[in-house]
Structures are given as C-alpha cells and as structure tokens.
C-alpha cells in the first residue's frame, strides 16, 4: 500500500460511486437496493486494505483461496472493530482444503459438483456445523468455466438439498468478460434456473450471487442479491465505465 491516507480516501470515494450506480440499477429494475449485498472481493489486497474498506463501510468480504482466507481472518484480529466481519468463500474449493473453510465463512459460493456438495456436507457435520452454500452454475456454457450445467443442477437438486450438513441458499454464476449482452442472458438464466429449482425442491433459494466489477449493474437489473466486487473496490487503476 502506497500511502494509507490517500488509499483510504480512494476507497471511500469509490464506494460512493459504486453505491450510486448500484442504486440506479436497482431503480431501473424497480428493486430496493438494500436487497443487494455488496461483497468486497479482497483476494488481491492485504489485511490493512481490508481494514480500510471496513472503515469505509464494507461489511462483507470474499476470498477465493483458503490460504488467503486464513491470512485475512488472522489479520482481522488486529482490528477489534472488525469482529463479526463476514467472510465468504467464492473460489475453487479443493477437497483437501475444505476443513480450512468450513465453520469459518458465512457462505460458500462455489459448490461446483454433487461430489463437492457431499464432501462439504460431511466435513461440516464433523465440525458440528451446517454450512450455508450456493451451487455454482455454468449458465453461459463457456468451456473455461466450472460449475453445474443448468441440466446437471436440475438433475441433482433434490439430492443435494437433502444433504444434512449444508443449507442450499441459492445459486452463483460468472458471466463471460467483456460481453454485456451475454452477461445479461447469463444472469437472467441464473434467475430462471433458481425459479425452476424452487419449484423442484420447495426451498426458497433467496440468494443469487452474480455480478462483478464490469457487469454488476446488469446483474442487479437481472435480480442479483450478492455482487462480488474486486478491482472496482480495491484497485485505483481500475477505470469505472
Ligand atoms: C476475483 C473474483 C471476483 C471479482 O472480480 P472483479 O472483476 O475484480 O470484480 C468475483 N468473483 C470471483 C469468483 C472471483 O474470483
């Protein structure tokens, strides 16, 4: 971090612009912006920047690697005001790392297969917790993206929601970069899949985790309840559209 004071000012000013764009997007869709949780994806910054973001008003953070999650949880202990900060796991979770995450995060966004769902359920029970999770769905069908295909999600839904160590709270997806129209179709597809899965499972599946720095206004228009923002929150070089 260059200079804490100027970084503090940057994060606070950026946050105002992010919230204002989020509110505009919500208004266009007739939604209450309070329905949308802003998750600050802190994977590229250190505990000091996370603490400054907390000061600016962020209350929920996302990490994509267990080791980095651990560093942030440990780092947060130096900031008593951050007690109770929410950390979510948003990235690829390898089987041998599940124990580092279960019981330490509010929500695991990245359940990419039925097998992983079973593992996380099992480990959660071992830790005497029930983990809140999202099913990651590859709505856009890009080969480079992981997750359930929509058909796999439909096929596995009833078995997955019956697992005793997890509570499925909804769905997560990532849209292809740089293609706003495809992003919109992706987010819309996620919302429609959630409706289908609600009918199949009887669960309320309230959470739709979608939208990142480049496409979160579109995601909010299409029903996102959690936007995962990294560069736009933390990177002074990121240029807001
Ligand atoms: C890094 C990351 C983000 C944030 O991406 P930005 O484009 O920097 O906002 C969101 N979701 C996941 C899963 C990520 O790994």
mmCIF file of C-alpha atoms and ligand atoms in Angstrom:
data_model
loop_
_atom_site.group_PDB
_atom_site.id
_atom_site.type_symbol
_atom_site.label_atom_id
_atom_site.label_comp_id
_atom_site.label_asym_id
_atom_site.label_seq_id
_atom_site.Cartn_x
_atom_site.Cartn_y
_atom_site.Cartn_z
ATOM 1 C CA UNK A 1 0.000 0.000 0.000
ATOM 2 C CA UNK A 2 1.427 3.374 -1.009
ATOM 3 C CA UNK A 3 0.023 5.873 1.378
ATOM 4 C CA UNK A 4 -2.698 4.889 3.815
ATOM 5 C CA UNK A 5 -4.396 8.274 3.805
ATOM 6 C CA UNK A 6 -4.779 8.562 0.064
ATOM 7 C CA UNK A 7 -5.821 4.912 -0.210
ATOM 8 C CA UNK A 8 -8.422 5.474 2.495
ATOM 9 C CA UNK A 9 -9.795 8.433 0.545
ATOM 10 C CA UNK A 10 -9.776 6.431 -2.691
ATOM 11 C CA UNK A 11 -11.705 3.511 -1.181
ATOM 12 C CA UNK A 12 -14.310 5.803 0.377
ATOM 13 C CA UNK A 13 -14.808 7.836 -2.802
ATOM 14 C CA UNK A 14 -15.002 4.716 -4.967
ATOM 15 C CA UNK A 15 -17.571 3.235 -2.628
ATOM 16 C CA UNK A 16 -19.851 6.253 -3.087
ATOM 17 C CA UNK A 17 -19.731 5.818 -6.861
ATOM 18 C CA UNK A 18 -20.316 2.062 -6.631
ATOM 19 C CA UNK A 19 -23.332 2.539 -4.359
ATOM 20 C CA UNK A 20 -24.736 5.234 -6.572
ATOM 21 C CA UNK A 21 -24.521 3.043 -9.675
ATOM 22 C CA UNK A 22 -25.981 0.152 -7.725
ATOM 23 C CA UNK A 23 -28.910 2.327 -6.626
ATOM 24 C CA UNK A 24 -29.502 3.470 -10.229
ATOM 25 C CA UNK A 25 -29.526 -0.123 -11.463
ATOM 26 C CA UNK A 26 -31.918 -1.177 -8.701
ATOM 27 C CA UNK A 27 -34.225 1.763 -9.540
ATOM 28 C CA UNK A 28 -34.296 0.769 -13.222
ATOM 29 C CA UNK A 29 -35.479 -2.681 -12.158
ATOM 30 C CA UNK A 30 -37.920 -1.423 -9.539
ATOM 31 C CA UNK A 31 -35.874 -3.062 -6.805
ATOM 32 C CA UNK A 32 -34.820 -1.917 -3.347
ATOM 33 C CA UNK A 33 -31.001 -1.553 -3.368
ATOM 34 C CA UNK A 34 -30.996 -2.847 0.205
ATOM 35 C CA UNK A 35 -31.780 -6.294 -1.264
ATOM 36 C CA UNK A 36 -28.269 -6.413 -2.709
ATOM 37 C CA UNK A 37 -25.284 -7.356 -0.575
ATOM 38 C CA UNK A 38 -22.016 -5.861 -1.666
ATOM 39 C CA UNK A 39 -19.231 -8.375 -1.210
ATOM 40 C CA UNK A 40 -15.784 -6.767 -1.383
ATOM 41 C CA UNK A 41 -13.501 -9.339 -3.005
ATOM 42 C CA UNK A 42 -10.267 -8.824 -1.095
ATOM 43 C CA UNK A 43 -8.174 -11.565 -2.721
ATOM 44 C CA UNK A 44 -5.606 -9.150 -4.199
ATOM 45 C CA UNK A 45 -5.067 -6.945 -1.146
ATOM 46 C CA UNK A 46 -3.752 -7.348 2.385
ATOM 47 C CA UNK A 47 -5.380 -7.151 5.801
ATOM 48 C CA UNK A 48 -4.601 -3.401 6.044
ATOM 49 C CA UNK A 49 -6.620 -2.626 2.925
ATOM 50 C CA UNK A 50 -9.429 -4.849 4.200
ATOM 51 C CA UNK A 51 -9.471 -2.830 7.434
ATOM 52 C CA UNK A 52 -9.637 0.428 5.458
ATOM 53 C CA UNK A 53 -12.507 -0.975 3.425
ATOM 54 C CA UNK A 54 -14.270 -1.865 6.659
ATOM 55 C CA UNK A 55 -13.833 1.738 7.794
ATOM 56 C CA UNK A 56 -15.329 2.913 4.519
ATOM 57 C CA UNK A 57 -18.424 0.832 5.242
ATOM 58 C CA UNK A 58 -17.891 -2.596 3.678
ATOM 59 C CA UNK A 59 -19.070 -5.365 5.959
ATOM 60 C CA UNK A 60 -18.680 -8.494 3.817
ATOM 61 C CA UNK A 61 -15.566 -9.798 2.110
ATOM 62 C CA UNK A 62 -14.914 -12.561 -0.386
ATOM 63 C CA UNK A 63 -11.815 -14.709 -0.780
ATOM 64 C CA UNK A 64 -11.087 -17.317 -3.415
ATOM 65 C CA UNK A 65 -8.291 -19.317 -1.756
ATOM 66 C CA UNK A 66 -8.345 -20.998 1.664
ATOM 67 C CA UNK A 67 -4.817 -19.846 2.481
ATOM 68 C CA UNK A 68 -5.638 -16.230 1.708
ATOM 69 C CA UNK A 69 -8.888 -16.535 3.656
ATOM 70 C CA UNK A 70 -6.830 -17.661 6.613
ATOM 71 C CA UNK A 71 -4.469 -14.692 6.257
ATOM 72 C CA UNK A 72 -7.408 -12.269 6.258
ATOM 73 C CA UNK A 73 -9.118 -13.916 9.225
ATOM 74 C CA UNK A 74 -5.862 -13.797 11.178
ATOM 75 C CA UNK A 75 -5.152 -10.236 10.008
ATOM 76 C CA UNK A 76 -8.598 -9.044 11.049
ATOM 77 C CA UNK A 77 -7.777 -9.922 14.654
ATOM 78 C CA UNK A 78 -5.530 -6.858 14.759
ATOM 79 C CA UNK A 79 -8.652 -4.728 14.171
ATOM 80 C CA UNK A 80 -11.092 -5.292 17.046
ATOM 81 C CA UNK A 81 -13.697 -3.137 15.292
ATOM 82 C CA UNK A 82 -13.838 -5.830 12.605
ATOM 83 C CA UNK A 83 -15.079 -8.509 14.993
ATOM 84 C CA UNK A 84 -18.028 -10.095 13.246
ATOM 85 C CA UNK A 85 -16.881 -9.153 9.736
ATOM 86 C CA UNK A 86 -18.385 -11.513 7.214
ATOM 87 C CA UNK A 87 -16.059 -13.556 5.031
ATOM 88 C CA UNK A 88 -17.325 -15.724 2.180
ATOM 89 C CA UNK A 89 -15.521 -18.346 0.129
ATOM 90 C CA UNK A 90 -16.061 -17.604 -3.546
ATOM 91 C CA UNK A 91 -13.383 -19.649 -5.304
ATOM 92 C CA UNK A 92 -12.473 -23.177 -6.220
ATOM 93 C CA UNK A 93 -12.532 -25.379 -3.143
ATOM 94 C CA UNK A 94 -10.311 -28.439 -3.298
ATOM 95 C CA UNK A 95 -11.376 -31.416 -1.271
ATOM 96 C CA UNK A 96 -8.279 -31.408 0.902
ATOM 97 C CA UNK A 97 -8.870 -27.733 1.813
ATOM 98 C CA UNK A 98 -12.494 -27.998 2.909
ATOM 99 C CA UNK A 99 -11.524 -28.231 6.578
ATOM 100 C CA UNK A 100 -9.838 -24.821 6.369
ATOM 101 C CA UNK A 101 -13.065 -23.190 5.286
ATOM 102 C CA UNK A 102 -15.984 -24.963 6.938
ATOM 103 C CA UNK A 103 -17.222 -23.148 10.045
ATOM 104 C CA UNK A 104 -15.133 -20.052 9.263
ATOM 105 C CA UNK A 105 -17.132 -18.440 6.469
ATOM 106 C CA UNK A 106 -20.689 -17.176 6.256
ATOM 107 C CA UNK A 107 -21.328 -18.615 2.816
ATOM 108 C CA UNK A 108 -19.555 -20.896 0.351
ATOM 109 C CA UNK A 109 -20.470 -19.667 -3.154
ATOM 110 C CA UNK A 110 -18.607 -22.291 -5.100
ATOM 111 C CA UNK A 111 -20.191 -25.737 -4.801
ATOM 112 C CA UNK A 112 -19.380 -26.907 -8.306
ATOM 113 C CA UNK A 113 -20.418 -30.538 -8.250
ATOM 114 C CA UNK A 114 -22.563 -33.007 -6.392
ATOM 115 C CA UNK A 115 -19.419 -34.704 -5.164
ATOM 116 C CA UNK A 116 -18.142 -31.467 -3.617
ATOM 117 C CA UNK A 117 -21.566 -30.870 -2.059
ATOM 118 C CA UNK A 118 -21.337 -34.284 -0.381
ATOM 119 C CA UNK A 119 -17.810 -33.631 0.868
ATOM 120 C CA UNK A 120 -18.677 -30.208 2.291
ATOM 121 C CA UNK A 121 -21.763 -31.662 3.956
ATOM 122 C CA UNK A 122 -19.743 -34.448 5.527
ATOM 123 C CA UNK A 123 -16.942 -32.170 6.774
ATOM 124 C CA UNK A 124 -19.469 -29.692 8.127
ATOM 125 C CA UNK A 125 -21.108 -32.369 10.229
ATOM 126 C CA UNK A 126 -17.675 -33.348 11.549
ATOM 127 C CA UNK A 127 -17.200 -29.721 12.637
ATOM 128 C CA UNK A 128 -20.708 -29.673 14.132
ATOM 129 C CA UNK A 129 -21.919 -27.012 11.746
ATOM 130 C CA UNK A 130 -24.353 -26.767 8.891
ATOM 131 C CA UNK A 131 -22.771 -24.744 6.084
ATOM 132 C CA UNK A 132 -24.692 -22.224 4.019
ATOM 133 C CA UNK A 133 -23.776 -22.772 0.378
ATOM 134 C CA UNK A 134 -24.601 -21.752 -3.176
ATOM 135 C CA UNK A 135 -24.463 -24.008 -6.201
ATOM 136 C CA UNK A 136 -22.117 -22.583 -8.815
ATOM 137 C CA UNK A 137 -23.714 -22.904 -12.221
ATOM 138 C CA UNK A 138 -22.051 -22.501 -15.590
ATOM 139 C CA UNK A 139 -25.012 -20.777 -17.194
ATOM 140 C CA UNK A 140 -23.121 -19.384 -20.160
ATOM 141 C CA UNK A 141 -21.732 -22.794 -21.113
ATOM 142 C CA UNK A 142 -18.206 -21.471 -21.633
ATOM 143 C CA UNK A 143 -15.739 -24.323 -21.501
ATOM 144 C CA UNK A 144 -13.323 -22.405 -19.315
ATOM 145 C CA UNK A 145 -15.953 -22.013 -16.600
ATOM 146 C CA UNK A 146 -16.709 -24.585 -13.969
ATOM 147 C CA UNK A 147 -19.853 -25.482 -12.132
ATOM 148 C CA UNK A 148 -23.021 -27.453 -12.665
ATOM 149 C CA UNK A 149 -24.567 -27.125 -16.076
ATOM 150 C CA UNK A 150 -28.181 -25.983 -15.674
ATOM 151 C CA UNK A 151 -29.340 -29.509 -16.540
ATOM 152 C CA UNK A 152 -26.988 -31.076 -14.010
ATOM 153 C CA UNK A 153 -28.255 -28.660 -11.379
ATOM 154 C CA UNK A 154 -31.870 -29.633 -12.113
ATOM 155 C CA UNK A 155 -30.998 -33.306 -12.055
ATOM 156 C CA UNK A 156 -29.000 -33.160 -8.802
ATOM 157 C CA UNK A 157 -31.053 -30.548 -6.924
ATOM 158 C CA UNK A 158 -33.241 -32.805 -4.834
ATOM 159 C CA UNK A 159 -30.328 -34.992 -3.723
ATOM 160 C CA UNK A 160 -28.097 -32.013 -2.945
ATOM 161 C CA UNK A 161 -30.682 -30.124 -0.893
ATOM 162 C CA UNK A 162 -31.281 -33.260 1.155
ATOM 163 C CA UNK A 163 -27.655 -33.389 2.372
ATOM 164 C CA UNK A 164 -27.724 -32.788 6.145
ATOM 165 C CA UNK A 165 -24.539 -30.729 6.514
ATOM 166 C CA UNK A 166 -25.360 -27.978 4.039
ATOM 167 C CA UNK A 167 -28.181 -25.500 3.507
ATOM 168 C CA UNK A 168 -28.502 -24.526 -0.142
ATOM 169 C CA UNK A 169 -29.286 -20.805 -0.133
ATOM 170 C CA UNK A 170 -29.230 -20.224 -3.858
ATOM 171 C CA UNK A 171 -27.046 -20.047 -6.945
ATOM 172 C CA UNK A 172 -23.869 -18.372 -8.132
ATOM 173 C CA UNK A 173 -22.520 -17.739 -11.604
ATOM 174 C CA UNK A 174 -19.834 -15.867 -13.513
ATOM 175 C CA UNK A 175 -20.512 -14.201 -16.851
ATOM 176 C CA UNK A 176 -18.061 -14.078 -19.755
ATOM 177 C CA UNK A 177 -15.958 -10.912 -19.620
ATOM 178 C CA UNK A 178 -16.483 -8.003 -21.971
ATOM 179 C CA UNK A 179 -19.835 -9.040 -23.464
ATOM 180 C CA UNK A 180 -22.686 -7.155 -21.780
ATOM 181 C CA UNK A 181 -25.413 -8.903 -23.787
ATOM 182 C CA UNK A 182 -24.093 -12.334 -22.923
ATOM 183 C CA UNK A 183 -23.709 -11.248 -19.295
ATOM 184 C CA UNK A 184 -27.365 -10.216 -19.200
ATOM 185 C CA UNK A 185 -28.506 -13.531 -20.676
ATOM 186 C CA UNK A 186 -26.313 -15.349 -18.166
ATOM 187 C CA UNK A 187 -27.759 -13.534 -15.149
ATOM 188 C CA UNK A 188 -31.294 -13.857 -16.469
ATOM 189 C CA UNK A 189 -30.664 -17.575 -16.990
ATOM 190 C CA UNK A 190 -29.481 -17.899 -13.400
ATOM 191 C CA UNK A 191 -32.668 -16.275 -12.111
ATOM 192 C CA UNK A 192 -34.849 -18.551 -14.236
ATOM 193 C CA UNK A 193 -32.946 -21.624 -13.121
ATOM 194 C CA UNK A 194 -33.471 -20.589 -9.491
ATOM 195 C CA UNK A 195 -37.215 -20.362 -10.124
ATOM 196 C CA UNK A 196 -37.179 -23.830 -11.606
ATOM 197 C CA UNK A 197 -35.171 -25.229 -8.680
ATOM 198 C CA UNK A 198 -37.532 -23.583 -6.179
ATOM 199 C CA UNK A 199 -40.410 -25.423 -7.778
ATOM 200 C CA UNK A 200 -38.463 -28.696 -7.716
ATOM 201 C CA UNK A 201 -37.157 -28.501 -4.161
ATOM 202 C CA UNK A 202 -39.674 -26.353 -2.290
ATOM 203 C CA UNK A 203 -36.771 -24.283 -0.962
ATOM 204 C CA UNK A 204 -36.830 -20.503 -1.122
ATOM 205 C CA UNK A 205 -33.285 -20.227 -2.566
ATOM 206 C CA UNK A 206 -33.172 -16.500 -1.841
ATOM 207 C CA UNK A 207 -29.575 -15.800 -2.880
ATOM 208 C CA UNK A 208 -28.345 -15.085 -6.397
ATOM 209 C CA UNK A 209 -24.612 -14.328 -6.372
ATOM 210 C CA UNK A 210 -23.728 -12.677 -9.665
ATOM 211 C CA UNK A 211 -22.134 -9.534 -10.977
ATOM 212 C CA UNK A 212 -18.513 -8.404 -10.774
ATOM 213 C CA UNK A 213 -16.716 -5.099 -11.363
ATOM 214 C CA UNK A 214 -17.511 -4.908 -15.078
ATOM 215 C CA UNK A 215 -21.094 -6.120 -15.051
ATOM 216 C CA UNK A 216 -22.698 -5.641 -11.637
ATOM 217 C CA UNK A 217 -25.268 -3.032 -12.749
ATOM 218 C CA UNK A 218 -26.580 -5.556 -15.293
ATOM 219 C CA UNK A 219 -26.638 -8.253 -12.615
ATOM 220 C CA UNK A 220 -28.634 -6.028 -10.274
ATOM 221 C CA UNK A 221 -31.122 -5.315 -13.066
ATOM 222 C CA UNK A 222 -31.475 -9.083 -13.533
ATOM 223 C CA UNK A 223 -32.085 -9.895 -9.867
ATOM 224 C CA UNK A 224 -28.685 -10.383 -8.228
ATOM 225 C CA UNK A 225 -28.740 -10.337 -4.423
ATOM 226 C CA UNK A 226 -24.947 -10.504 -3.948
ATOM 227 C CA UNK A 227 -22.485 -8.679 -6.174
ATOM 228 C CA UNK A 228 -18.847 -9.724 -5.846
ATOM 229 C CA UNK A 229 -16.655 -6.696 -6.483
ATOM 230 C CA UNK A 230 -12.873 -6.868 -6.520
ATOM 231 C CA UNK A 231 -10.935 -4.439 -8.722
ATOM 232 C CA UNK A 232 -13.533 -1.710 -8.632
ATOM 233 C CA UNK A 233 -13.354 -1.628 -4.820
ATOM 234 C CA UNK A 234 -9.632 -2.002 -4.289
ATOM 235 C CA UNK A 235 -7.703 -1.085 -7.435
ATOM 236 C CA UNK A 236 -7.033 2.622 -8.067
ATOM 237 C CA UNK A 237 -6.063 1.744 -11.652
ATOM 238 C CA UNK A 238 -9.435 0.208 -12.420
ATOM 239 C CA UNK A 239 -11.389 2.624 -14.586
ATOM 240 C CA UNK A 240 -15.109 2.734 -13.897
ATOM 241 C CA UNK A 241 -17.216 2.658 -17.035
HETATM 242 C C1 LIG B 1 -11.919 -12.189 -8.398
HETATM 243 C C2 LIG B 1 -13.315 -12.623 -8.353
HETATM 244 C C3 LIG B 1 -14.366 -11.685 -8.389
HETATM 245 C C4 LIG B 1 -14.134 -10.187 -8.509
HETATM 246 O O1 LIG B 1 -13.807 -9.862 -9.819
HETATM 247 P P1 LIG B 1 -13.598 -8.324 -10.263
HETATM 248 O O2 LIG B 1 -13.753 -8.347 -11.733
HETATM 249 O O3 LIG B 1 -12.259 -7.919 -9.786
HETATM 250 O O4 LIG B 1 -14.697 -7.532 -9.599
HETATM 251 C C5 LIG B 1 -15.669 -12.166 -8.309
HETATM 252 N N1 LIG B 1 -15.933 -13.498 -8.218
HETATM 253 C C6 LIG B 1 -14.961 -14.411 -8.198
HETATM 254 C C7 LIG B 1 -15.328 -15.851 -8.103
HETATM 255 C C8 LIG B 1 -13.628 -14.013 -8.264
HETATM 256 O O5 LIG B 1 -12.655 -14.948 -8.244
#
